[in-house]
Amino acid sequence: WDMKEDFFRGCPGTLPGEPGYYLNNIILTSSTATPQDIPLQETGSVIGWANKTAYSGSDVYRGTINTSESYATNDKVHWVFDWPTHAGNGTFQTIIWGNKGSYDINQIDASYIQYPAFDYDGYYLTIINKDYWVTYFNEDKIRQYDSNFALLASYNSPANRPRGITYGNNYLWVSCGDNKIFKMDISNMSVISSYSSPATVPRGLTWHNNKLYVVCGDNKIYELNPATGAVVHSFTSPMENTADIAFDNDGNIWTANGSYNINRYNLNNGNLLNSLRGPYSYSLGLFSMENNELIFLYPMGSNRRSYLIKVKYLNIGARTLLPQPVTKTSTNTMKVQYDFIFED
């Protein structure tokens, strides 16, 4: 980078910033996904990790650098890490170099873009024809904003304490504090019908495969027949205290717990695909875009604005999928060697 920077120095204009190289930790994960150059690649559950400092403690995940066997030349860096019998036990198939979150073993740090987009205290949102529709729990309002975040209209909620909001089958669906779910005509915001929530405290709503989904205060996710409100299927959310949900294009589900944590799961096998820590507590309003990018809301930003937050990318510098899974048990130690080779 220093050499590239020399070509820019002294020329009028803006010197480009040095790109981030996220190589602080080596992380062994359960993911079997092929590496992809996308903002939200699957990372899986962490089986073991190590950083570039020596470690000899009791952590059941952490290994240590082997300083006697690691070395560097002009065209190669050879890293060696060791795990004792009590650490790194499980099955992994992916090796990630990146920044590991410090709050949960499975969290990989992410970079975010935030926009001071909406009026203060907006909690949940959906997108319809590029317009943002946001519920205001404490004001009993639903507000519509254009793609540049300009306020287009403010509507009364069909009942007090509106929470979840989604769009499906050409209708707007809203969950409210009276434990009902409302079907609304988006052209005039009139209520077409309503039915009781399958459990108390309906929270986030989402639409997927022509079905309406709601997560309730019992931490269950209910798949509903949108015509009648009848429960088609229900299951306990894989995340505790789930407050909002959204499906990605592959049928995996994002969950937010109304604090910092946002996770993605494969519902077919229950496996964790991603674990994120948002930049603020009380992250809600999950919405998965058509390209599987994730956005969400933080209702209480500075300057009396609600922030729209987009996951820019995961802080990953390198990633390798092994040809076969590797299983380590407590009867064995383990050595992992990883080479970075620099070619002309």
Coordinates of C-alpha atoms in Angstrom, one line a residue:
W1 CA 0.0 0.0 0.0
D2 CA 2.8 2.4 0.8
M3 CA 4.1 2.0 -2.8
K4 CA 0.6 2.6 -4.2
E5 CA 0.2 5.7 -2.0
D6 CA 3.3 7.2 -3.5
F7 CA 1.6 7.5 -6.9
F8 CA -1.2 9.6 -5.4
R9 CA 0.8 11.8 -3.0
G10 CA 1.0 15.5 -4.2
C11 CA -1.7 15.2 -6.8
P12 CA -4.8 17.4 -6.3
G13 CA -7.7 15.4 -5.1
T14 CA -8.5 13.0 -2.3
L15 CA -5.9 10.4 -1.3
P16 CA -7.7 7.0 -1.0
G17 CA -7.8 5.5 2.4
E18 CA -5.9 2.3 3.0
P19 CA -8.2 -0.6 2.9
G20 CA -8.8 -2.7 6.0
Y21 CA -7.0 -6.0 6.4
Y22 CA -8.8 -7.9 9.1
L23 CA -6.2 -10.5 10.1
N24 CA -6.1 -10.2 13.9
N25 CA -7.4 -13.7 14.7
I26 CA -7.5 -17.1 13.2
I27 CA -11.0 -18.6 13.7
L28 CA -12.1 -22.2 13.1
T29 CA -15.8 -22.5 12.3
S30 CA -18.4 -25.0 11.5
S31 CA -19.4 -23.4 8.2
T32 CA -19.4 -25.6 5.1
A33 CA -20.2 -22.7 2.8
T34 CA -18.1 -21.9 -0.2
P35 CA -16.3 -18.5 0.3
Q36 CA -18.1 -15.7 -1.5
D37 CA -17.3 -12.1 -2.1
I38 CA -20.6 -10.8 -0.5
P39 CA -21.2 -8.5 2.4
L40 CA -22.8 -11.1 4.6
Q41 CA -21.1 -14.4 4.0
E42 CA -22.0 -17.3 6.3
T43 CA -19.5 -17.8 9.1
G44 CA -21.1 -20.6 11.3
S45 CA -20.4 -21.5 14.9
V46 CA -16.9 -20.9 16.3
I47 CA -15.1 -24.1 17.3
G48 CA -11.7 -22.5 18.2
W49 CA -9.7 -19.4 17.7
A50 CA -6.4 -17.8 18.5
N51 CA -4.7 -14.4 18.1
K52 CA -1.0 -13.7 17.5
T53 CA 0.0 -13.7 21.2
A54 CA 1.0 -16.6 23.3
Y55 CA -1.7 -18.1 25.5
S56 CA -1.7 -20.9 28.1
G57 CA -5.0 -20.5 30.0
S58 CA -8.2 -22.6 30.5
D59 CA -10.3 -21.1 27.7
V60 CA -12.1 -24.0 25.9
Y61 CA -11.9 -22.3 22.5
R62 CA -8.6 -20.4 22.5
G63 CA -5.3 -21.7 21.1
T64 CA -1.9 -20.1 21.0
I65 CA 0.6 -19.1 18.4
N66 CA 3.6 -21.4 18.0
T67 CA 6.5 -18.9 17.9
S68 CA 9.2 -21.5 17.4
E69 CA 7.6 -22.9 14.2
S70 CA 6.1 -19.7 12.7
Y71 CA 8.3 -17.7 10.4
A72 CA 8.3 -15.2 7.5
T73 CA 10.4 -14.7 4.3
N74 CA 10.2 -12.0 1.6
D75 CA 7.4 -14.0 -0.2
K76 CA 5.8 -16.1 2.5
V77 CA 4.4 -15.9 6.0
H78 CA 4.0 -19.3 7.7
W79 CA 1.7 -19.3 10.8
V80 CA 1.5 -22.2 13.2
F81 CA -1.0 -22.4 16.0
D82 CA -1.5 -25.0 18.7
W83 CA -4.6 -26.1 20.7
P84 CA -4.3 -28.1 23.9
T85 CA -6.5 -31.1 24.7
H86 CA -9.2 -29.0 26.5
A87 CA -9.6 -26.3 23.7
G88 CA -10.9 -26.2 20.2
N89 CA -13.0 -29.4 20.5
G90 CA -15.6 -30.0 17.9
T91 CA -15.9 -30.2 14.1
F92 CA -14.8 -27.4 11.8
Q93 CA -14.3 -27.0 8.0
T94 CA -13.7 -23.3 7.6
I95 CA -10.7 -21.3 8.6
I96 CA -11.3 -17.5 8.8
W97 CA -8.8 -14.7 9.4
G98 CA -10.6 -11.8 10.8
N99 CA -11.7 -9.8 13.8
K100 CA -13.6 -11.9 16.3
G101 CA -16.2 -10.2 18.5
S102 CA -15.5 -10.1 22.2
Y103 CA -19.1 -10.3 23.6
D104 CA -20.1 -13.8 22.2
I105 CA -17.9 -16.6 21.1
N106 CA -19.6 -16.9 17.7
Q107 CA -19.6 -13.2 16.8
I108 CA -17.5 -11.9 13.9
D109 CA -17.1 -8.2 13.9
A110 CA -18.8 -6.2 11.2
S111 CA -18.6 -2.7 9.7
Y112 CA -21.8 -0.7 9.4
I113 CA -23.1 2.3 7.5
Q114 CA -25.7 4.4 9.4
Y115 CA -28.0 7.1 8.2
P116 CA -29.9 9.5 10.5
A117 CA -33.0 8.7 8.5
F118 CA -36.3 8.9 10.3
D119 CA -38.0 10.7 13.1
Y120 CA -36.9 9.8 16.6
D121 CA -38.3 6.6 18.2
G122 CA -39.0 4.6 15.0
Y123 CA -39.0 0.9 16.0
Y124 CA -39.9 -1.4 13.1
L125 CA -39.9 -1.0 9.4
T126 CA -40.7 -2.5 6.0
I127 CA -39.9 -1.3 2.5
I128 CA -42.6 -1.0 -0.2
N129 CA -41.6 0.3 -3.7
K130 CA -38.5 1.9 -2.2
D131 CA -40.5 3.8 0.4
Y132 CA -39.8 3.1 4.1
W133 CA -42.8 2.5 6.4
V134 CA -41.9 2.8 10.1
T135 CA -44.0 2.2 13.2
Y136 CA -43.9 4.6 16.2
F137 CA -44.7 2.6 19.2
N138 CA -44.9 5.5 21.6
E139 CA -46.9 7.8 19.3
D140 CA -49.4 5.3 17.8
K141 CA -48.3 6.3 14.4
I142 CA -47.1 4.8 11.1
R143 CA -45.0 7.0 8.9
Q144 CA -44.0 6.7 5.3
Y145 CA -40.7 8.1 4.0
D146 CA -39.3 8.1 0.5
S147 CA -36.0 6.6 -0.6
N148 CA -34.2 9.8 0.5
F149 CA -35.8 9.7 3.9
A150 CA -38.1 12.6 3.3
L151 CA -41.4 12.2 5.2
L152 CA -44.3 11.6 2.8
A153 CA -47.2 10.9 5.3
S154 CA -48.0 10.1 8.9
Y155 CA -51.0 7.8 9.7
N156 CA -52.8 6.8 12.8
S157 CA -52.0 3.3 13.9
P158 CA -55.1 0.9 13.7
A159 CA -54.6 0.4 17.5
N160 CA -52.3 1.5 20.2
R161 CA -48.6 0.5 20.5
P162 CA -47.8 -0.6 16.9
R163 CA -44.8 -2.8 16.6
G164 CA -44.2 -5.2 13.7
I165 CA -44.9 -4.1 10.1
T166 CA -44.6 -6.0 6.9
Y167 CA -45.9 -6.0 3.3
G168 CA -47.4 -9.0 1.6
N169 CA -50.0 -10.0 -1.0
N170 CA -50.5 -6.2 -1.7
Y171 CA -51.5 -5.5 1.9
L172 CA -49.8 -3.9 4.9
W173 CA -49.8 -5.9 8.1
V174 CA -49.3 -4.4 11.5
S175 CA -49.1 -5.9 15.0
C176 CA -50.3 -3.8 17.9
G177 CA -50.5 -3.6 21.7
D178 CA -54.1 -4.9 21.8
N179 CA -52.7 -8.3 20.8
K180 CA -54.1 -8.1 17.3
I181 CA -52.7 -8.2 13.8
F182 CA -54.3 -5.8 11.3
K183 CA -54.6 -6.2 7.5
M184 CA -54.6 -2.8 5.9
D185 CA -55.3 -1.3 2.5
I186 CA -52.1 0.6 1.7
S187 CA -53.9 3.0 -0.7
N188 CA -55.9 4.7 2.1
M189 CA -54.7 3.0 5.3
S190 CA -58.1 1.6 6.1
V191 CA -58.4 -1.6 8.1
I192 CA -59.7 -4.5 6.0
S193 CA -59.7 -7.1 8.8
S194 CA -57.9 -8.1 12.0
Y195 CA -57.5 -11.2 14.1
S196 CA -56.1 -12.1 17.4
S197 CA -52.4 -12.8 17.7
P198 CA -51.6 -16.5 18.4
A199 CA -50.0 -15.4 21.7
T200 CA -49.7 -12.2 23.7
V201 CA -47.3 -9.4 22.9
P202 CA -47.0 -9.8 19.1
R203 CA -43.7 -8.2 18.0
G204 CA -41.9 -8.5 14.7
L205 CA -43.8 -9.4 11.5
T206 CA -42.4 -10.7 8.2
W207 CA -43.8 -12.1 5.0
H208 CA -42.3 -15.2 3.3
N209 CA -43.5 -17.6 0.7
N210 CA -47.1 -16.2 0.9
K211 CA -47.3 -16.7 4.6
L212 CA -47.3 -14.2 7.5
Y213 CA -44.9 -14.8 10.4
V214 CA -45.0 -13.2 13.8
V215 CA -42.8 -13.6 16.8
C216 CA -44.6 -13.2 20.2
G217 CA -43.8 -12.6 23.8
D218 CA -43.6 -16.4 24.4
N219 CA -40.5 -16.4 22.2
K220 CA -42.2 -18.5 19.6
I221 CA -42.4 -17.8 15.9
Y222 CA -45.8 -18.5 14.3
E223 CA -46.5 -19.1 10.7
L224 CA -50.0 -17.9 9.9
N225 CA -52.5 -18.4 7.2
P226 CA -52.9 -14.7 6.3
A227 CA -56.5 -15.1 5.3
T228 CA -57.7 -16.4 8.6
G229 CA -54.9 -15.9 11.1
A230 CA -54.9 -19.7 11.8
V231 CA -51.5 -21.1 13.0
V232 CA -50.0 -23.3 10.2
H233 CA -46.8 -24.0 12.2
S234 CA -45.0 -22.7 15.2
F235 CA -41.5 -23.2 16.7
T236 CA -39.4 -21.7 19.5
S237 CA -37.1 -19.1 18.3
P238 CA -33.4 -20.2 18.3
M239 CA -32.6 -16.8 19.9
E240 CA -33.7 -15.9 23.4
N241 CA -36.0 -12.9 23.8
T242 CA -36.5 -12.5 20.1
A243 CA -38.1 -9.2 19.2
D244 CA -37.9 -9.1 15.4
I245 CA -37.5 -11.5 12.5
A246 CA -36.8 -11.4 8.7
F247 CA -36.1 -14.1 6.1
D248 CA -33.3 -13.9 3.6
N249 CA -33.7 -15.1 0.0
D250 CA -32.6 -18.6 0.9
G251 CA -35.2 -19.2 3.6
N252 CA -32.8 -18.6 6.5
I253 CA -34.1 -16.4 9.3
W254 CA -32.6 -13.4 10.9
T255 CA -33.5 -12.7 14.5
A256 CA -32.9 -9.7 16.8
N257 CA -33.3 -9.7 20.5
G258 CA -33.9 -5.9 21.0
S259 CA -30.4 -5.5 22.4
Y260 CA -27.2 -5.7 20.4
N261 CA -27.5 -9.2 19.1
I262 CA -28.6 -10.2 15.6
N263 CA -28.3 -13.8 14.4
R264 CA -29.1 -15.8 11.3
Y265 CA -30.1 -19.5 11.4
N266 CA -30.8 -22.3 9.0
L267 CA -34.3 -23.4 9.9
N268 CA -33.9 -26.8 8.3
N269 CA -31.2 -27.9 10.8
G270 CA -31.1 -25.1 13.4
N271 CA -27.5 -24.3 12.6
L272 CA -26.2 -20.8 13.4
L273 CA -25.0 -19.1 10.2
N274 CA -24.1 -15.7 11.5
S275 CA -23.8 -13.9 14.9
L276 CA -23.5 -10.1 14.8
R277 CA -23.3 -7.4 17.4
G278 CA -25.0 -4.2 16.3
P279 CA -23.4 -0.8 17.0
Y280 CA -26.2 0.1 19.4
S281 CA -28.5 -1.6 21.9
Y282 CA -32.1 -1.9 21.0
S283 CA -31.5 -2.8 17.3
L284 CA -34.9 -3.7 15.7
G285 CA -36.7 -3.3 12.4
L286 CA -34.8 -6.1 10.6
F287 CA -35.2 -6.2 6.8
S288 CA -33.4 -8.4 4.4
M289 CA -32.9 -6.8 1.0
E290 CA -33.3 -8.6 -2.4
N291 CA -29.5 -9.0 -2.6
N292 CA -29.5 -10.5 1.0
E293 CA -28.0 -7.4 2.5
L294 CA -29.4 -6.6 5.9
I295 CA -30.7 -3.3 7.3
F296 CA -32.2 -2.5 10.7
L297 CA -33.2 0.4 12.9
Y298 CA -31.9 2.0 16.0
P299 CA -34.8 4.1 17.3
M300 CA -32.9 6.5 19.6
G301 CA -30.0 8.1 17.7
S302 CA -28.5 11.6 18.3
N303 CA -30.2 14.7 16.9
R304 CA -33.6 13.2 17.7
R305 CA -33.3 10.8 14.7
S306 CA -33.8 7.1 14.2
Y307 CA -30.8 5.5 12.5
L308 CA -31.2 3.2 9.5
I309 CA -28.2 0.9 9.7
K310 CA -26.8 -1.3 7.0
V311 CA -24.3 -4.1 7.4
K312 CA -21.5 -3.0 5.1
Y313 CA -19.4 -6.2 5.4
L314 CA -17.9 -8.6 7.9
N315 CA -14.4 -7.9 9.1
I316 CA -12.8 -10.9 7.4
G317 CA -9.5 -10.7 5.7
A318 CA -9.1 -14.3 4.4
R319 CA -11.2 -17.4 4.4
T320 CA -10.6 -21.1 3.4
L321 CA -13.0 -24.0 3.1
L322 CA -11.1 -27.2 3.9
P323 CA -11.7 -30.2 1.6
Q324 CA -13.1 -32.3 4.5
P325 CA -14.3 -31.5 8.0
V326 CA -11.8 -31.9 10.8
T327 CA -12.9 -33.2 14.2
K328 CA -10.9 -32.6 17.4
T329 CA -11.6 -34.3 20.7
S330 CA -10.2 -33.8 24.2
T331 CA -7.9 -36.8 23.8
N332 CA -5.8 -34.9 21.3
T333 CA -3.9 -31.7 20.8
M334 CA -4.1 -30.0 17.5
K335 CA -1.7 -28.0 15.2
V336 CA -3.0 -25.7 12.4
Q337 CA -0.6 -24.3 9.8
Y338 CA -1.6 -21.5 7.5
D339 CA 0.6 -19.9 4.7
F340 CA 0.2 -16.5 3.1
I341 CA 2.2 -16.5 -0.2
F342 CA 3.0 -13.3 -2.0
E343 CA 3.5 -13.6 -5.8
D344 CA 4.9 -11.0 -8.2

